[in-house]
Amino acid sequence: MNDPRIIVALDFPDQCTALNFAAGLDSTLCRVKVGKELFTLAGPQLVEKLMKLGFDVFLDLKFHDIPNTVAAACSAASSLGVWMVNVHALGGSKMLLAARQALGGKKTRLIAVTLLTSLNQNDLSELGIADTPETMVQRLALLAQCCGLDGVVCSALEAVSLREVTGEDFCLVTPGIRSSSDGNDDQVRIATPAMAIRSGASYLVIGRPITRSPDPLGALRRFNDEVASVL
Ligand code: C5P
């Protein structure tokens, strides 16, 4: 079965632009990610249209609420037919288990965000957390795995140690991907596709290097070739 490793982040401000852009990609080469902005504007209809174009959709809404509410939200996402949905591991084990149970044997994959990459040591101290971000990431990833989740979002740098502790079957979804010729944009810790796959990443989330390219399909093909060269 075709299992594209690249997930293109459709970070567009409106449905029309997102759909036109997706129509110019190739669903055998990538999956797509719909985040909070686009989903808030365009909703389930957009997800259905992307699926009609043949794309697997990662609904990146990072649910974080009481267990009952998150379970219902995951169930709703799954009934849309999305390929992947995510929650915050910081919601705790009861919330994670409720989300897992709500998805049961359904095909929608459930992954967790560990610690937002925007949080540094000072931010954690402010929240009363003495641990380092690295320790927190590892603890939250293991908590997600214990609760039966399919994987976590992490940076390529975190992937190396997470792969060691979580084993082969846990899914590591890695943003912050740039080719050596791209700029960093606002990403701080970046990796090339080859570095990310070698570090243990299962899927790579790529936004601007593809969405802002003058030749998005060409850029996607080049990223895919680099992934294929190290698989
Ligand atoms: O354009 P760029 O490749 O930087 O987009 C990366 C995508 O991954 C964006 O949708 C961003 O919100 C998401 N993301 C991230 N870092 C995280 C989690 C998600 O960049 N830690």
mmCIF file with all atom_site columns, N, CA, C and O and ligand atoms in Angstrom, residues 7-11 33-36 58 60 62 86 113-118 153-155 158 173-178 183-187 189-190 204-212, ligand 1:
data_model
loop_
_atom_site.group_PDB
_atom_site.id
_atom_site.type_symbol
_atom_site.label_atom_id
_atom_site.label_alt_id
_atom_site.label_comp_id
_atom_site.label_asym_id
_atom_site.label_entity_id
_atom_site.label_seq_id
_atom_site.pdbx_PDB_ins_code
_atom_site.Cartn_x
_atom_site.Cartn_y
_atom_site.Cartn_z
_atom_site.occupancy
_atom_site.B_iso_or_equiv
_atom_site.pdbx_formal_charge
_atom_site.auth_seq_id
_atom_site.auth_comp_id
_atom_site.auth_asym_id
_atom_site.auth_atom_id
_atom_site.pdbx_PDB_model_num
ATOM   1   N N  . ILE A 1 7   ? 3.598  15.048 4.901  1.00 0.00 ? 7   ILE A N  1
ATOM   2   C CA . ILE A 1 7   ? 2.284  15.633 5.189  1.00 0.00 ? 7   ILE A CA 1
ATOM   3   C C  . ILE A 1 7   ? 2.428  17.131 4.909  1.00 0.00 ? 7   ILE A C  1
ATOM   4   O O  . ILE A 1 7   ? 3.199  17.818 5.588  1.00 0.00 ? 7   ILE A O  1
ATOM   5   N N  . VAL A 1 8   ? 1.712  17.620 3.905  1.00 0.00 ? 8   VAL A N  1
ATOM   6   C CA . VAL A 1 8   ? 1.831  19.042 3.563  1.00 0.00 ? 8   VAL A CA 1
ATOM   7   C C  . VAL A 1 8   ? 0.883  19.845 4.458  1.00 0.00 ? 8   VAL A C  1
ATOM   8   O O  . VAL A 1 8   ? -0.323 19.571 4.510  1.00 0.00 ? 8   VAL A O  1
ATOM   9   N N  . ALA A 1 9   ? 1.441  20.819 5.179  1.00 0.00 ? 9   ALA A N  1
ATOM   10  C CA . ALA A 1 9   ? 0.639  21.663 6.072  1.00 0.00 ? 9   ALA A CA 1
ATOM   11  C C  . ALA A 1 9   ? -0.087 22.717 5.230  1.00 0.00 ? 9   ALA A C  1
ATOM   12  O O  . ALA A 1 9   ? 0.545  23.612 4.670  1.00 0.00 ? 9   ALA A O  1
ATOM   13  N N  . LEU A 1 10  ? -1.416 22.597 5.151  1.00 0.00 ? 10  LEU A N  1
ATOM   14  C CA . LEU A 1 10  ? -2.205 23.555 4.361  1.00 0.00 ? 10  LEU A CA 1
ATOM   15  C C  . LEU A 1 10  ? -2.515 24.774 5.232  1.00 0.00 ? 10  LEU A C  1
ATOM   16  O O  . LEU A 1 10  ? -3.651 24.982 5.659  1.00 0.00 ? 10  LEU A O  1
ATOM   17  N N  . ASP A 1 11  ? -1.492 25.563 5.499  1.00 0.00 ? 11  ASP A N  1
ATOM   18  C CA . ASP A 1 11  ? -1.694 26.752 6.336  1.00 0.00 ? 11  ASP A CA 1
ATOM   19  C C  . ASP A 1 11  ? -2.102 27.932 5.459  1.00 0.00 ? 11  ASP A C  1
ATOM   20  O O  . ASP A 1 11  ? -1.289 28.831 5.198  1.00 0.00 ? 11  ASP A O  1
ATOM   21  N N  . LYS A 1 33  ? -2.347 18.326 5.982  1.00 0.00 ? 33  LYS A N  1
ATOM   22  C CA . LYS A 1 33  ? -2.690 18.678 7.370  1.00 0.00 ? 33  LYS A CA 1
ATOM   23  C C  . LYS A 1 33  ? -3.559 19.932 7.375  1.00 0.00 ? 33  LYS A C  1
ATOM   24  O O  . LYS A 1 33  ? -3.220 20.924 6.733  1.00 0.00 ? 33  LYS A O  1
ATOM   25  N N  . VAL A 1 34  ? -4.670 19.846 8.092  1.00 0.00 ? 34  VAL A N  1
ATOM   26  C CA . VAL A 1 34  ? -5.553 21.001 8.264  1.00 0.00 ? 34  VAL A CA 1
ATOM   27  C C  . VAL A 1 34  ? -5.468 21.406 9.731  1.00 0.00 ? 34  VAL A C  1
ATOM   28  O O  . VAL A 1 34  ? -5.720 20.589 10.627 1.00 0.00 ? 34  VAL A O  1
ATOM   29  N N  . GLY A 1 35  ? -5.109 22.676 9.964  1.00 0.00 ? 35  GLY A N  1
ATOM   30  C CA . GLY A 1 35  ? -4.927 23.147 11.331 1.00 0.00 ? 35  GLY A CA 1
ATOM   31  C C  . GLY A 1 35  ? -6.086 24.009 11.812 1.00 0.00 ? 35  GLY A C  1
ATOM   32  O O  . GLY A 1 35  ? -7.131 24.114 11.153 1.00 0.00 ? 35  GLY A O  1
ATOM   33  N N  . LYS A 1 36  ? -5.870 24.640 12.946 1.00 0.00 ? 36  LYS A N  1
ATOM   34  C CA . LYS A 1 36  ? -6.951 25.364 13.630 1.00 0.00 ? 36  LYS A CA 1
ATOM   35  C C  . LYS A 1 36  ? -7.526 26.502 12.796 1.00 0.00 ? 36  LYS A C  1
ATOM   36  O O  . LYS A 1 36  ? -8.734 26.703 12.750 1.00 0.00 ? 36  LYS A O  1
ATOM   37  N N  . PHE A 1 58  ? -4.800 14.852 7.993  1.00 0.00 ? 58  PHE A N  1
ATOM   38  C CA . PHE A 1 58  ? -4.407 14.930 9.411  1.00 0.00 ? 58  PHE A CA 1
ATOM   39  C C  . PHE A 1 58  ? -5.101 16.181 9.970  1.00 0.00 ? 58  PHE A C  1
ATOM   40  O O  . PHE A 1 58  ? -4.781 17.301 9.586  1.00 0.00 ? 58  PHE A O  1
ATOM   41  N N  . ASP A 1 60  ? -5.286 18.629 12.597 1.00 0.00 ? 60  ASP A N  1
ATOM   42  C CA . ASP A 1 60  ? -4.346 19.064 13.643 1.00 0.00 ? 60  ASP A CA 1
ATOM   43  C C  . ASP A 1 60  ? -5.044 20.089 14.548 1.00 0.00 ? 60  ASP A C  1
ATOM   44  O O  . ASP A 1 60  ? -4.776 21.281 14.478 1.00 0.00 ? 60  ASP A O  1
ATOM   45  N N  . LYS A 1 62  ? -5.342 19.548 18.009 1.00 0.00 ? 62  LYS A N  1
ATOM   46  C CA . LYS A 1 62  ? -4.717 19.465 19.350 1.00 0.00 ? 62  LYS A CA 1
ATOM   47  C C  . LYS A 1 62  ? -5.757 19.595 20.461 1.00 0.00 ? 62  LYS A C  1
ATOM   48  O O  . LYS A 1 62  ? -5.716 20.524 21.278 1.00 0.00 ? 62  LYS A O  1
ATOM   49  N N  . ASN A 1 86  ? -5.104 14.681 16.616 1.00 0.00 ? 86  ASN A N  1
ATOM   50  C CA . ASN A 1 86  ? -4.177 14.762 17.752 1.00 0.00 ? 86  ASN A CA 1
ATOM   51  C C  . ASN A 1 86  ? -4.797 15.444 18.971 1.00 0.00 ? 86  ASN A C  1
ATOM   52  O O  . ASN A 1 86  ? -5.815 16.156 18.873 1.00 0.00 ? 86  ASN A O  1
ATOM   53  N N  . VAL A 1 113 ? 0.497  15.678 21.076 1.00 0.00 ? 113 VAL A N  1
ATOM   54  C CA . VAL A 1 113 ? 1.517  16.716 21.156 1.00 0.00 ? 113 VAL A CA 1
ATOM   55  C C  . VAL A 1 113 ? 2.106  16.578 22.557 1.00 0.00 ? 113 VAL A C  1
ATOM   56  O O  . VAL A 1 113 ? 1.354  16.462 23.527 1.00 0.00 ? 113 VAL A O  1
ATOM   57  N N  . THR A 1 114 ? 3.428  16.548 22.678 1.00 0.00 ? 114 THR A N  1
ATOM   58  C CA . THR A 1 114 ? 4.022  16.431 24.014 1.00 0.00 ? 114 THR A CA 1
ATOM   59  C C  . THR A 1 114 ? 4.060  17.829 24.639 1.00 0.00 ? 114 THR A C  1
ATOM   60  O O  . THR A 1 114 ? 3.097  18.269 25.250 1.00 0.00 ? 114 THR A O  1
ATOM   61  N N  . LEU A 1 115 ? 5.179  18.519 24.402 1.00 0.00 ? 115 LEU A N  1
ATOM   62  C CA . LEU A 1 115 ? 5.298  19.886 24.911 1.00 0.00 ? 115 LEU A CA 1
ATOM   63  C C  . LEU A 1 115 ? 5.373  20.789 23.695 1.00 0.00 ? 115 LEU A C  1
ATOM   64  O O  . LEU A 1 115 ? 6.119  20.485 22.762 1.00 0.00 ? 115 LEU A O  1
ATOM   65  N N  . LEU A 1 116 ? 4.648  21.884 23.698 1.00 0.00 ? 116 LEU A N  1
ATOM   66  C CA . LEU A 1 116 ? 4.730  22.798 22.554 1.00 0.00 ? 116 LEU A CA 1
ATOM   67  C C  . LEU A 1 116 ? 6.180  23.263 22.401 1.00 0.00 ? 116 LEU A C  1
ATOM   68  O O  . LEU A 1 116 ? 6.840  23.593 23.395 1.00 0.00 ? 116 LEU A O  1
ATOM   69  N N  . THR A 1 117 ? 6.649  23.312 21.156 1.00 0.00 ? 117 THR A N  1
ATOM   70  C CA . THR A 1 117 ? 8.051  23.708 20.943 1.00 0.00 ? 117 THR A CA 1
ATOM   71  C C  . THR A 1 117 ? 8.271  25.180 21.269 1.00 0.00 ? 117 THR A C  1
ATOM   72  O O  . THR A 1 117 ? 9.396  25.643 21.365 1.00 0.00 ? 117 THR A O  1
ATOM   73  N N  . SER A 1 118 ? 7.185  25.918 21.448 1.00 0.00 ? 118 SER A N  1
ATOM   74  C CA . SER A 1 118 ? 7.319  27.328 21.811 1.00 0.00 ? 118 SER A CA 1
ATOM   75  C C  . SER A 1 118 ? 7.653  27.508 23.300 1.00 0.00 ? 118 SER A C  1
ATOM   76  O O  . SER A 1 118 ? 7.975  28.615 23.734 1.00 0.00 ? 118 SER A O  1
ATOM   77  N N  . VAL A 1 153 ? 3.869  14.021 18.060 1.00 0.00 ? 153 VAL A N  1
ATOM   78  C CA . VAL A 1 153 ? 4.537  15.030 17.245 1.00 0.00 ? 153 VAL A CA 1
ATOM   79  C C  . VAL A 1 153 ? 5.843  15.367 17.955 1.00 0.00 ? 153 VAL A C  1
ATOM   80  O O  . VAL A 1 153 ? 5.846  15.544 19.180 1.00 0.00 ? 153 VAL A O  1
ATOM   81  N N  . CYS A 1 154 ? 6.943  15.430 17.230 1.00 0.00 ? 154 CYS A N  1
ATOM   82  C CA . CYS A 1 154 ? 8.216  15.803 17.876 1.00 0.00 ? 154 CYS A CA 1
ATOM   83  C C  . CYS A 1 154 ? 9.166  16.388 16.845 1.00 0.00 ? 154 CYS A C  1
ATOM   84  O O  . CYS A 1 154 ? 8.970  16.223 15.650 1.00 0.00 ? 154 CYS A O  1
ATOM   85  N N  . SER A 1 155 ? 10.195 17.079 17.342 1.00 0.00 ? 155 SER A N  1
ATOM   86  C CA . SER A 1 155 ? 11.205 17.592 16.417 1.00 0.00 ? 155 SER A CA 1
ATOM   87  C C  . SER A 1 155 ? 12.122 16.444 16.014 1.00 0.00 ? 155 SER A C  1
ATOM   88  O O  . SER A 1 155 ? 12.194 15.418 16.699 1.00 0.00 ? 155 SER A O  1
ATOM   89  N N  . GLU A 1 158 ? 14.407 15.518 18.770 1.00 0.00 ? 158 GLU A N  1
ATOM   90  C CA . GLU A 1 158 ? 13.818 14.688 19.824 1.00 0.00 ? 158 GLU A CA 1
ATOM   91  C C  . GLU A 1 158 ? 13.599 13.253 19.349 1.00 0.00 ? 158 GLU A C  1
ATOM   92  O O  . GLU A 1 158 ? 13.549 12.322 20.164 1.00 0.00 ? 158 GLU A O  1
ATOM   93  N N  . VAL A 1 173 ? 5.897  12.013 14.288 1.00 0.00 ? 173 VAL A N  1
ATOM   94  C CA . VAL A 1 173 ? 5.513  12.964 13.234 1.00 0.00 ? 173 VAL A CA 1
ATOM   95  C C  . VAL A 1 173 ? 6.308  14.248 13.461 1.00 0.00 ? 173 VAL A C  1
ATOM   96  O O  . VAL A 1 173 ? 6.198  14.871 14.521 1.00 0.00 ? 173 VAL A O  1
ATOM   97  N N  . THR A 1 174 ? 7.116  14.615 12.464 1.00 0.00 ? 174 THR A N  1
ATOM   98  C CA . THR A 1 174 ? 8.136  15.636 12.674 1.00 0.00 ? 174 THR A CA 1
ATOM   99  C C  . THR A 1 174 ? 7.965  16.879 11.807 1.00 0.00 ? 174 THR A C  1
ATOM   100 O O  . THR A 1 174 ? 8.122  16.799 10.587 1.00 0.00 ? 174 THR A O  1
ATOM   101 N N  . PRO A 1 175 ? 7.656  18.024 12.408 1.00 0.00 ? 175 PRO A N  1
ATOM   102 C CA . PRO A 1 175 ? 7.651  19.287 11.652 1.00 0.00 ? 175 PRO A CA 1
ATOM   103 C C  . PRO A 1 175 ? 9.047  19.917 11.668 1.00 0.00 ? 175 PRO A C  1
ATOM   104 O O  . PRO A 1 175 ? 10.004 19.307 12.159 1.00 0.00 ? 175 PRO A O  1
ATOM   105 N N  . GLY A 1 176 ? 9.167  21.134 11.144 1.00 0.00 ? 176 GLY A N  1
ATOM   106 C CA . GLY A 1 176 ? 10.460 21.826 11.149 1.00 0.00 ? 176 GLY A CA 1
ATOM   107 C C  . GLY A 1 176 ? 11.403 21.254 10.111 1.00 0.00 ? 176 GLY A C  1
ATOM   108 O O  . GLY A 1 176 ? 12.610 21.159 10.342 1.00 0.00 ? 176 GLY A O  1
ATOM   109 N N  . ILE A 1 177 ? 10.873 20.857 8.962  1.00 0.00 ? 177 ILE A N  1
ATOM   110 C CA . ILE A 1 177 ? 11.689 20.241 7.908  1.00 0.00 ? 177 ILE A CA 1
ATOM   111 C C  . ILE A 1 177 ? 12.040 21.283 6.845  1.00 0.00 ? 177 ILE A C  1
ATOM   112 O O  . ILE A 1 177 ? 11.163 22.010 6.369  1.00 0.00 ? 177 ILE A O  1
ATOM   113 N N  . ARG A 1 178 ? 13.297 21.345 6.507  1.00 0.00 ? 178 ARG A N  1
ATOM   114 C CA . ARG A 1 178 ? 13.768 22.251 5.464  1.00 0.00 ? 178 ARG A CA 1
ATOM   115 C C  . ARG A 1 178 ? 14.821 21.535 4.633  1.00 0.00 ? 178 ARG A C  1
ATOM   116 O O  . ARG A 1 178 ? 15.603 20.743 5.185  1.00 0.00 ? 178 ARG A O  1
ATOM   117 N N  . GLY A 1 183 ? 15.270 28.614 3.423  1.00 0.00 ? 183 GLY A N  1
ATOM   118 C CA . GLY A 1 183 ? 15.485 29.421 4.629  1.00 0.00 ? 183 GLY A CA 1
ATOM   119 C C  . GLY A 1 183 ? 14.807 28.737 5.805  1.00 0.00 ? 183 GLY A C  1
ATOM   120 O O  . GLY A 1 183 ? 14.083 27.763 5.633  1.00 0.00 ? 183 GLY A O  1
ATOM   121 N N  . ASN A 1 184 ? 15.038 29.242 7.010  1.00 0.00 ? 184 ASN A N  1
ATOM   122 C CA . ASN A 1 184 ? 14.435 28.637 8.207  1.00 0.00 ? 184 ASN A CA 1
ATOM   123 C C  . ASN A 1 184 ? 13.011 29.106 8.467  1.00 0.00 ? 184 ASN A C  1
ATOM   124 O O  . ASN A 1 184 ? 12.295 28.509 9.248  1.00 0.00 ? 184 ASN A O  1
ATOM   125 N N  . ASP A 1 185 ? 12.582 30.231 7.856  1.00 0.00 ? 185 ASP A N  1
ATOM   126 C CA . ASP A 1 185 ? 11.347 30.913 8.253  1.00 0.00 ? 185 ASP A CA 1
ATOM   127 C C  . ASP A 1 185 ? 11.433 31.167 9.756  1.00 0.00 ? 185 ASP A C  1
ATOM   128 O O  . ASP A 1 185 ? 12.457 31.585 10.235 1.00 0.00 ? 185 ASP A O  1
ATOM   129 N N  . ASP A 1 186 ? 10.369 30.852 10.510 1.00 0.00 ? 186 ASP A N  1
ATOM   130 C CA . ASP A 1 186 ? 10.446 31.096 11.960 1.00 0.00 ? 186 ASP A CA 1
ATOM   131 C C  . ASP A 1 186 ? 10.782 29.818 12.732 1.00 0.00 ? 186 ASP A C  1
ATOM   132 O O  . ASP A 1 186 ? 10.693 29.792 13.954 1.00 0.00 ? 186 ASP A O  1
ATOM   133 N N  . GLN A 1 187 ? 11.162 28.754 12.045 1.00 0.00 ? 187 GLN A N  1
ATOM   134 C CA . GLN A 1 187 ? 11.511 27.519 12.742 1.00 0.00 ? 187 GLN A CA 1
ATOM   135 C C  . GLN A 1 187 ? 12.924 27.642 13.295 1.00 0.00 ? 187 GLN A C  1
ATOM   136 O O  . GLN A 1 187 ? 13.811 28.184 12.636 1.00 0.00 ? 187 GLN A O  1
ATOM   137 N N  . ARG A 1 189 ? 14.600 24.868 15.324 1.00 0.00 ? 189 ARG A N  1
ATOM   138 C CA . ARG A 1 189 ? 15.315 23.598 15.242 1.00 0.00 ? 189 ARG A CA 1
ATOM   139 C C  . ARG A 1 189 ? 14.841 22.859 13.997 1.00 0.00 ? 189 ARG A C  1
ATOM   140 O O  . ARG A 1 189 ? 13.762 22.262 13.997 1.00 0.00 ? 189 ARG A O  1
ATOM   141 N N  . ILE A 1 190 ? 15.620 22.930 12.936 1.00 0.00 ? 190 ILE A N  1
ATOM   142 C CA . ILE A 1 190 ? 15.186 22.336 11.674 1.00 0.00 ? 190 ILE A CA 1
ATOM   143 C C  . ILE A 1 190 ? 16.048 21.125 11.323 1.00 0.00 ? 190 ILE A C  1
ATOM   144 O O  . ILE A 1 190 ? 17.143 20.954 11.850 1.00 0.00 ? 190 ILE A O  1
ATOM   145 N N  . LEU A 1 204 ? 6.834  13.355 7.944  1.00 0.00 ? 204 LEU A N  1
ATOM   146 C CA . LEU A 1 204 ? 7.403  14.698 7.998  1.00 0.00 ? 204 LEU A CA 1
ATOM   147 C C  . LEU A 1 204 ? 6.324  15.712 7.649  1.00 0.00 ? 204 LEU A C  1
ATOM   148 O O  . LEU A 1 204 ? 5.677  15.591 6.602  1.00 0.00 ? 204 LEU A O  1
ATOM   149 N N  . VAL A 1 205 ? 6.125  16.704 8.528  1.00 0.00 ? 205 VAL A N  1
ATOM   150 C CA . VAL A 1 205 ? 5.177  17.776 8.224  1.00 0.00 ? 205 VAL A CA 1
ATOM   151 C C  . VAL A 1 205 ? 5.956  18.916 7.562  1.00 0.00 ? 205 VAL A C  1
ATOM   152 O O  . VAL A 1 205 ? 6.900  19.439 8.149  1.00 0.00 ? 205 VAL A O  1
ATOM   153 N N  . ILE A 1 206 ? 5.560  19.260 6.344  1.00 0.00 ? 206 ILE A N  1
ATOM   154 C CA . ILE A 1 206 ? 6.259  20.331 5.623  1.00 0.00 ? 206 ILE A CA 1
ATOM   155 C C  . ILE A 1 206 ? 5.222  21.343 5.134  1.00 0.00 ? 206 ILE A C  1
ATOM   156 O O  . ILE A 1 206 ? 4.256  20.978 4.465  1.00 0.00 ? 206 ILE A O  1
ATOM   157 N N  . GLY A 1 207 ? 5.441  22.599 5.496  1.00 0.00 ? 207 GLY A N  1
ATOM   158 C CA . GLY A 1 207 ? 4.527  23.659 5.071  1.00 0.00 ? 207 GLY A CA 1
ATOM   159 C C  . GLY A 1 207 ? 5.153  24.548 4.025  1.00 0.00 ? 207 GLY A C  1
ATOM   160 O O  . GLY A 1 207 ? 5.216  24.225 2.839  1.00 0.00 ? 207 GLY A O  1
ATOM   161 N N  . ARG A 1 208 ? 5.677  25.707 4.470  1.00 0.00 ? 208 ARG A N  1
ATOM   162 C CA . ARG A 1 208 ? 6.123  26.761 3.559  1.00 0.00 ? 208 ARG A CA 1
ATOM   163 C C  . ARG A 1 208 ? 7.108  26.351 2.465  1.00 0.00 ? 208 ARG A C  1
ATOM   164 O O  . ARG A 1 208 ? 6.982  26.873 1.348  1.00 0.00 ? 208 ARG A O  1
ATOM   165 N N  . PRO A 1 209 ? 8.054  25.436 2.733  1.00 0.00 ? 209 PRO A N  1
ATOM   166 C CA . PRO A 1 209 ? 8.940  25.076 1.622  1.00 0.00 ? 209 PRO A CA 1
ATOM   167 C C  . PRO A 1 209 ? 8.182  24.503 0.426  1.00 0.00 ? 209 PRO A C  1
ATOM   168 O O  . PRO A 1 209 ? 8.677  24.551 -0.702 1.00 0.00 ? 209 PRO A O  1
ATOM   169 N N  . ILE A 1 210 ? 6.966  23.999 0.657  1.00 0.00 ? 210 ILE A N  1
ATOM   170 C CA . ILE A 1 210 ? 6.144  23.513 -0.462 1.00 0.00 ? 210 ILE A CA 1
ATOM   171 C C  . ILE A 1 210 ? 5.066  24.538 -0.813 1.00 0.00 ? 210 ILE A C  1
ATOM   172 O O  . ILE A 1 210 ? 4.894  24.897 -1.974 1.00 0.00 ? 210 ILE A O  1
ATOM   173 N N  . THR A 1 211 ? 4.363  25.071 0.216  1.00 0.00 ? 211 THR A N  1
ATOM   174 C CA . THR A 1 211 ? 3.227  25.956 -0.093 1.00 0.00 ? 211 THR A CA 1
ATOM   175 C C  . THR A 1 211 ? 3.676  27.287 -0.702 1.00 0.00 ? 211 THR A C  1
ATOM   176 O O  . THR A 1 211 ? 2.927  27.914 -1.435 1.00 0.00 ? 211 THR A O  1
ATOM   177 N N  . ARG A 1 212 ? 4.890  27.726 -0.384 1.00 0.00 ? 212 ARG A N  1
ATOM   178 C CA . ARG A 1 212 ? 5.362  29.005 -0.928 1.00 0.00 ? 212 ARG A CA 1
ATOM   179 C C  . ARG A 1 212 ? 6.330  28.818 -2.092 1.00 0.00 ? 212 ARG A C  1
ATOM   180 O O  . ARG A 1 212 ? 6.933  29.798 -2.562 1.00 0.00 ? 212 ARG A O  1
HETATM 181 O O1 . C5P B 2 .   ? 5.790  26.092 7.169  1.00 0.00 ? 1   C5P B O1 1
HETATM 182 P P1 . C5P B 2 .   ? 6.351  25.070 8.110  1.00 0.00 ? 1   C5P B P1 1
HETATM 183 O O2 . C5P B 2 .   ? 7.035  23.911 7.398  1.00 0.00 ? 1   C5P B O2 1
HETATM 184 O O3 . C5P B 2 .   ? 7.226  25.668 9.169  1.00 0.00 ? 1   C5P B O3 1
HETATM 185 O O4 . C5P B 2 .   ? 5.043  24.459 8.815  1.00 0.00 ? 1   C5P B O4 1
HETATM 186 C C1 . C5P B 2 .   ? 5.121  23.504 9.822  1.00 0.00 ? 1   C5P B C1 1
HETATM 187 C C2 . C5P B 2 .   ? 3.745  23.092 10.277 1.00 0.00 ? 1   C5P B C2 1
HETATM 188 O O5 . C5P B 2 .   ? 3.908  22.243 11.396 1.00 0.00 ? 1   C5P B O5 1
HETATM 189 C C3 . C5P B 2 .   ? 2.844  24.246 10.720 1.00 0.00 ? 1   C5P B C3 1
HETATM 190 O O6 . C5P B 2 .   ? 1.493  23.879 10.399 1.00 0.00 ? 1   C5P B O6 1
HETATM 191 C C4 . C5P B 2 .   ? 3.055  24.280 12.212 1.00 0.00 ? 1   C5P B C4 1
HETATM 192 O O7 . C5P B 2 .   ? 1.948  24.777 12.906 1.00 0.00 ? 1   C5P B O7 1
HETATM 193 C C5 . C5P B 2 .   ? 3.257  22.807 12.532 1.00 0.00 ? 1   C5P B C5 1
HETATM 194 N N1 . C5P B 2 .   ? 4.017  22.548 13.758 1.00 0.00 ? 1   C5P B N1 1
HETATM 195 C C6 . C5P B 2 .   ? 5.294  23.033 13.968 1.00 0.00 ? 1   C5P B C6 1
HETATM 196 N N2 . C5P B 2 .   ? 5.950  22.757 15.141 1.00 0.00 ? 1   C5P B N2 1
HETATM 197 C C7 . C5P B 2 .   ? 5.375  22.024 16.074 1.00 0.00 ? 1   C5P B C7 1
HETATM 198 C C8 . C5P B 2 .   ? 4.101  21.517 15.884 1.00 0.00 ? 1   C5P B C8 1
HETATM 199 C C9 . C5P B 2 .   ? 3.435  21.805 14.694 1.00 0.00 ? 1   C5P B C9 1
HETATM 200 O O8 . C5P B 2 .   ? 5.849  23.700 13.107 1.00 0.00 ? 1   C5P B O8 1
HETATM 201 N N3 . C5P B 2 .   ? 6.039  21.740 17.171 1.00 0.00 ? 1   C5P B N3 1
#
